[in-house]
mmCIF file of C-alpha atoms in Angstrom:
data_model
loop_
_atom_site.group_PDB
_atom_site.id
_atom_site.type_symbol
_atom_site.label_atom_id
_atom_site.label_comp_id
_atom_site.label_asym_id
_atom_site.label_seq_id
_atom_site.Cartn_x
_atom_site.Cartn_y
_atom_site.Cartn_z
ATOM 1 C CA UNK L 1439 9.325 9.508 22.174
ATOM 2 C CA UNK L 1440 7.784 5.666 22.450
ATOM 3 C CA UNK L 1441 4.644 7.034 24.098
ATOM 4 C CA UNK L 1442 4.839 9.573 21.056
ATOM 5 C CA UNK L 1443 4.937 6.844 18.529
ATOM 6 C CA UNK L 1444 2.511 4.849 19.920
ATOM 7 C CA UNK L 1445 -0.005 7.268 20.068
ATOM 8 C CA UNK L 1446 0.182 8.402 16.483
ATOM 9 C CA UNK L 1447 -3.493 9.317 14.982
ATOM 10 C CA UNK L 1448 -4.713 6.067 14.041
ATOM 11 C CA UNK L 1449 -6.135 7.474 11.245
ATOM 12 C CA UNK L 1450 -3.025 8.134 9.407
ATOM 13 C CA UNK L 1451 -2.283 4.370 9.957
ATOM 14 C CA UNK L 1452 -5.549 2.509 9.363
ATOM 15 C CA UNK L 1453 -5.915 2.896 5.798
ATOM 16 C CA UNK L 1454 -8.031 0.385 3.833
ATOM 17 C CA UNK L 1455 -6.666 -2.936 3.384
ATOM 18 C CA UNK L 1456 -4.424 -2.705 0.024
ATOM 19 C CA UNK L 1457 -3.201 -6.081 -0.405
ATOM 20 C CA UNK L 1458 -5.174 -9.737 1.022
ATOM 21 C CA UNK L 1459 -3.078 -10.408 3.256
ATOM 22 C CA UNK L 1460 0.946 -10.622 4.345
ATOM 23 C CA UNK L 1461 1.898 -14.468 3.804
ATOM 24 C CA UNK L 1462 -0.944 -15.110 0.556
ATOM 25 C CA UNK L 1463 0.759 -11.944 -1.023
ATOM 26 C CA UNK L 1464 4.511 -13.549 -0.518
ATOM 27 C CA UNK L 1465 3.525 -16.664 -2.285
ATOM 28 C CA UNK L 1466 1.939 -14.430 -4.883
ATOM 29 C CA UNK L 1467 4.784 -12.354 -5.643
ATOM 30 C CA UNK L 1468 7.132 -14.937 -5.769
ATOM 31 C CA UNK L 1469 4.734 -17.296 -8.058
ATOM 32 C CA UNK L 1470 3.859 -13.896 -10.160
ATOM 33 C CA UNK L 1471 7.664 -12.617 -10.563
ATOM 34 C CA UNK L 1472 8.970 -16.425 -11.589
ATOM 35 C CA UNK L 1473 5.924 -16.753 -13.646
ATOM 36 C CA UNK L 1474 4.707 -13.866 -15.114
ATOM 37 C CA UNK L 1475 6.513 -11.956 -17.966
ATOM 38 C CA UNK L 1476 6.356 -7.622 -18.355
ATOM 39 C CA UNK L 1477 3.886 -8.814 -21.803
ATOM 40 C CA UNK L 1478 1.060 -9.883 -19.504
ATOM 41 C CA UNK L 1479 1.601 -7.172 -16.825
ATOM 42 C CA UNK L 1480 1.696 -4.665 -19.792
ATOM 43 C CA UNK L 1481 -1.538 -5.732 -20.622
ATOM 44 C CA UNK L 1482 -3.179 -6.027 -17.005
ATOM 45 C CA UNK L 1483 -2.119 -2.040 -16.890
ATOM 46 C CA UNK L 1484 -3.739 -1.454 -20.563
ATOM 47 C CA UNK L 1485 -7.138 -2.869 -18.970
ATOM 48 C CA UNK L 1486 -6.605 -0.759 -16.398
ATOM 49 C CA UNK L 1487 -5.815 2.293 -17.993
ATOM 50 C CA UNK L 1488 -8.833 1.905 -20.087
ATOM 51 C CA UNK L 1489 -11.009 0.634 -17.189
ATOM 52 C CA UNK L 1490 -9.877 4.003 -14.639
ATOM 53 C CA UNK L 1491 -10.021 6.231 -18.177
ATOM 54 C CA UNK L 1492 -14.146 5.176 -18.419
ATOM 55 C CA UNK L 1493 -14.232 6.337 -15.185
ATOM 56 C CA UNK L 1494 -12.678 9.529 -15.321
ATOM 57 C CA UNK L 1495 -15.228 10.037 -17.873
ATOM 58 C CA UNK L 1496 -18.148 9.372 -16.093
ATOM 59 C CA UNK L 1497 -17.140 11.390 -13.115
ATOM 60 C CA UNK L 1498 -15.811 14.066 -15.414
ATOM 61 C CA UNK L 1499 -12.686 14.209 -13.823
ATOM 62 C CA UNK L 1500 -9.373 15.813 -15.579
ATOM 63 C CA UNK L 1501 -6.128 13.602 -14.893
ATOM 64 C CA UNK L 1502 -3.379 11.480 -16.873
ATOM 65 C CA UNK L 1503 -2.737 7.893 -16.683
ATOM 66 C CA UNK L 1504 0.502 6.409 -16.642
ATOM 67 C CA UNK L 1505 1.681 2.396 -16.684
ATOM 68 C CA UNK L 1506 4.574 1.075 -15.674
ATOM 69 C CA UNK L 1507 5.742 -2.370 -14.855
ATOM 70 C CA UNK L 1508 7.525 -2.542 -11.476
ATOM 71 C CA UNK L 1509 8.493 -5.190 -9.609
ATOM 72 C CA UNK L 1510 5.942 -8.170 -11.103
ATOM 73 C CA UNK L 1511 3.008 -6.042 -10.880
ATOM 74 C CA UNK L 1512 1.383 -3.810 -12.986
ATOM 75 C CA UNK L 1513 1.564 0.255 -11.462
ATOM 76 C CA UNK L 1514 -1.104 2.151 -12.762
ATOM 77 C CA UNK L 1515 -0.959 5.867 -11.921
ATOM 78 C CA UNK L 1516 -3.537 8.986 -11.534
ATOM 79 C CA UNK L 1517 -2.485 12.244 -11.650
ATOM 80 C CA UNK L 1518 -2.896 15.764 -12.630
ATOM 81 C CA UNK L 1519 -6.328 16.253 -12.089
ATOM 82 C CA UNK L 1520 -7.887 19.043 -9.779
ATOM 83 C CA UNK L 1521 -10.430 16.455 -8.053
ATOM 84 C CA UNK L 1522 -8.133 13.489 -8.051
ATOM 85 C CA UNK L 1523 -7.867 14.171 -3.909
ATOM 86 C CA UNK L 1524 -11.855 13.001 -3.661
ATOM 87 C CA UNK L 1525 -10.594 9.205 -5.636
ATOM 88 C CA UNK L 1526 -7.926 9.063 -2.465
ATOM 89 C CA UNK L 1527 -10.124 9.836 -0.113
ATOM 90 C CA UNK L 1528 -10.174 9.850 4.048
ATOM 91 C CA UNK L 1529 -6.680 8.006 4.563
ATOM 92 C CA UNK L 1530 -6.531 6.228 1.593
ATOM 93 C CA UNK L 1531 -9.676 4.476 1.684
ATOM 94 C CA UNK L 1532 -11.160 5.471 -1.631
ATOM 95 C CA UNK L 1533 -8.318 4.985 -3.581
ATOM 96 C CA UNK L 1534 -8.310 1.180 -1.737
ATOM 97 C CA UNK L 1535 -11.845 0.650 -3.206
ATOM 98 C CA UNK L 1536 -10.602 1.704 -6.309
ATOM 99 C CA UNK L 1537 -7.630 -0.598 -6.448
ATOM 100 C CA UNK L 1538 -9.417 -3.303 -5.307
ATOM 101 C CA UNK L 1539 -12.531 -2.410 -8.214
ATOM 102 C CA UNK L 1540 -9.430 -2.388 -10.750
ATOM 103 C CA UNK L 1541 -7.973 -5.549 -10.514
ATOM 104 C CA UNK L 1542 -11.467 -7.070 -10.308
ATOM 105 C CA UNK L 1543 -12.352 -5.611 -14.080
ATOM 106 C CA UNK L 1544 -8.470 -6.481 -14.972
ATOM 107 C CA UNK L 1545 -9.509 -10.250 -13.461
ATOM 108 C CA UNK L 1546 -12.895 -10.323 -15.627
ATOM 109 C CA UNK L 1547 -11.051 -9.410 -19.087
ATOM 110 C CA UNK L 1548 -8.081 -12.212 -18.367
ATOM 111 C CA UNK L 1549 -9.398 -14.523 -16.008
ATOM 112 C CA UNK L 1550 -6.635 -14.292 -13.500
ATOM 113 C CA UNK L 1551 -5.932 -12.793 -9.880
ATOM 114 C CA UNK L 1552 -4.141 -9.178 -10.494
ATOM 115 C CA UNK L 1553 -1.736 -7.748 -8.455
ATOM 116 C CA UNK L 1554 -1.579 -4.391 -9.613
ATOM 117 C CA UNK L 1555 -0.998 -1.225 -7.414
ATOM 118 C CA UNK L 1556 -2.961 2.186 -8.199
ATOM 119 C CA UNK L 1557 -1.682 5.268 -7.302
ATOM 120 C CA UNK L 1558 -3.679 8.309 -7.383
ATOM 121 C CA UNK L 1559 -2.063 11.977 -6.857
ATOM 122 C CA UNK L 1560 1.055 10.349 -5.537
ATOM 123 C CA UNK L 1561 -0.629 9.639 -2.273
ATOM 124 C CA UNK L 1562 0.500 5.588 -1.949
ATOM 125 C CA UNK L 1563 3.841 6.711 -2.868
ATOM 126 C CA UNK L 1564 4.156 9.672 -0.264
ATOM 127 C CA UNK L 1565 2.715 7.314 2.380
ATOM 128 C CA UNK L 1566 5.310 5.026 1.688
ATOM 129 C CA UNK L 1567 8.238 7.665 2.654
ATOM 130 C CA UNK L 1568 6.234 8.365 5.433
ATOM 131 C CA UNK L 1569 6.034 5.347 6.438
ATOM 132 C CA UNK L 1570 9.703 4.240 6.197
ATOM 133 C CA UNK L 1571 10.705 7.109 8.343
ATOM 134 C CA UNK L 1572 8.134 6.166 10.867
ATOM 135 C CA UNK L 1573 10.101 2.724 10.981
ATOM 136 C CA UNK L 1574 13.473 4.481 10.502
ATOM 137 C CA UNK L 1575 13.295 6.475 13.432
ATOM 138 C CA UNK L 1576 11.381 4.175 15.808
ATOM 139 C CA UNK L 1577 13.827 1.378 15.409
ATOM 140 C CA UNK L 1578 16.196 4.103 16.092
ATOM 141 C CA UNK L 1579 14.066 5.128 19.295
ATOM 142 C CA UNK L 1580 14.604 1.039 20.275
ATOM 143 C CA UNK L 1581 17.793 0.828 19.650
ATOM 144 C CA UNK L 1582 18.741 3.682 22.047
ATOM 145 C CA UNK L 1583 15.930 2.802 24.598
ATOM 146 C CA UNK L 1584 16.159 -0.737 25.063
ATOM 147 C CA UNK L 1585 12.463 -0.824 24.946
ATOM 148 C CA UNK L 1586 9.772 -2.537 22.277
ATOM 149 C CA UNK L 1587 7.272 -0.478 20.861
ATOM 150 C CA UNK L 1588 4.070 -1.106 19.414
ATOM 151 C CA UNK L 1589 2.448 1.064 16.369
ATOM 152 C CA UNK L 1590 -0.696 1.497 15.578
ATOM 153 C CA UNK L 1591 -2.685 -0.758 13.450
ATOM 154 C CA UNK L 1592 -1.721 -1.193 9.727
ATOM 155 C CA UNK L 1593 -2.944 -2.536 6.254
ATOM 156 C CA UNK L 1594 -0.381 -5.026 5.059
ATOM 157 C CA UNK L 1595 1.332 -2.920 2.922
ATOM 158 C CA UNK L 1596 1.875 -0.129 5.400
ATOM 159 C CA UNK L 1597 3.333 -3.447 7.629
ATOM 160 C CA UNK L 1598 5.515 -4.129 4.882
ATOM 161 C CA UNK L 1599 6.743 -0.814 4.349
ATOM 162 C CA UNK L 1600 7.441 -0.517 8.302
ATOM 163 C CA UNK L 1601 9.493 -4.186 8.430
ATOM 164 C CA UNK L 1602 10.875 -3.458 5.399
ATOM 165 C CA UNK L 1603 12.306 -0.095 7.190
ATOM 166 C CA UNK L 1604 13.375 -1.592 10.360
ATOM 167 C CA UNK L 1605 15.145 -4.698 8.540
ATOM 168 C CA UNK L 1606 18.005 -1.792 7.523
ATOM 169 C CA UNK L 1607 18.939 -0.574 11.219
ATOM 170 C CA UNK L 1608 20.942 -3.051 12.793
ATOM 171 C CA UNK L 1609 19.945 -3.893 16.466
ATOM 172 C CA UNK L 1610 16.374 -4.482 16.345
ATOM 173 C CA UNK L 1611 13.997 -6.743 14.805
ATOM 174 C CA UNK L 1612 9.862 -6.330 14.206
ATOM 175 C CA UNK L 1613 7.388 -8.342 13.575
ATOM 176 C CA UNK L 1614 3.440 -8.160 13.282
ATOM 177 C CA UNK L 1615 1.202 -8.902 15.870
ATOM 178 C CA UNK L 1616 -3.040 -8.772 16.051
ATOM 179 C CA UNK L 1617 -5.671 -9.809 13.599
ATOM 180 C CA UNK L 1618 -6.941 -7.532 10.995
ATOM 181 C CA UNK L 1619 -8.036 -4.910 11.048
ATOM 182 C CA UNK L 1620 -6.124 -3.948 13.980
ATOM 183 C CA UNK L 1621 -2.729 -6.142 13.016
ATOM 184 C CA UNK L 1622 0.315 -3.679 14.114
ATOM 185 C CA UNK L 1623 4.151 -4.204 14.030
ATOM 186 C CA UNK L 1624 6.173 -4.329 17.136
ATOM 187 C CA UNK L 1625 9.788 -3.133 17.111
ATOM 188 C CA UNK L 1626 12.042 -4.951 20.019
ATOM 189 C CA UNK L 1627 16.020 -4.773 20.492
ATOM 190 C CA UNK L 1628 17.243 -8.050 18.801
#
């Protein structure tokens, strides 16, 4: 099953970098969640929601927005719309560029760094399961095999996703190894 794992389509797991980077984003969240109230987030997903809606527009594209505060950040969601696929793109990628084109209109209208997460047709948040069972069941695989494996390469917050996964089965440990783009988590017993 390791050589399965490994050998996963790398294009499931190579979608676009979603956040900068694993240790800037720590110091982030932790500086965003002590300092940051839901007001300010609120807002950061109003200029959002107004910034994706203009776009919707201009692409003539059907779909609803929805904000939500979760977690310090801002979650701005897409869905309902027949071409809302085409905004996610191969992978993920679009919807990446889109993120990352979001915060950077949020960061114009208040002056400071967003951290807010766009999903669009419930892709980022159906990757995620995915990507907690891929952890799930190769730290499982470890555990039984004695053996480290490596996956394929990651964004961050697929990484983060994966750790956070393998943190909950006892017996094994990960951590990421590689420079981006092709950065990967290795699972070993502990």
């Amino acid at each position: 099953m390791a050589e399965t794992i490994d050998t996963i389509d790398a294009e499931e797991n190579s979608a676009a970098e979603v956040e900068t980077g694993d240790v800037e984003d720590t110091a982030a969240e932790t500086a965003r969640k002590g300092g940051v109230d839901d007001d300010v987030l609120v807002k950061e997903g109003d200029i959002a929601g107004d910034y994706l809606e203009r776009l919707l527009d201009l692409l003539d594209y059907d779909g609803d927005i929805d904000l939500d505060v979760e977690a310090g950040r801002a979650i701005v969601s897409i869905d309902g719309g027949e071409d809302l696929e085409k905004l996610v793109g191969p992978r993920g990628t679009v919807l990446e560029s889109l993120q990352e084109l979001t915060r950077l209109a949020v960061q114009q209208e208040t002056g400071s760094r967003s951290r807010l997460m766009l999903d669009i047709a419930g892709w980022r948040a159906d990757r995620r399961e995915e990507l907690r069972e891929l952890g799930r069941s190769t730290a499982e695989t470890v555990v039984s095999s004695g053996e480290r494996v490596r996956l394929q390469p990651m964004s961050p917050f697929e990484r983060k996703v994966v750790h956070d996964a393998v943190a909950a089965v006892d017996g094994v440990k990960s951590e990421s190894e590689g420079e981006d783009p092709k950065r990967r988590v290795v699972i070993f017993p502990a």
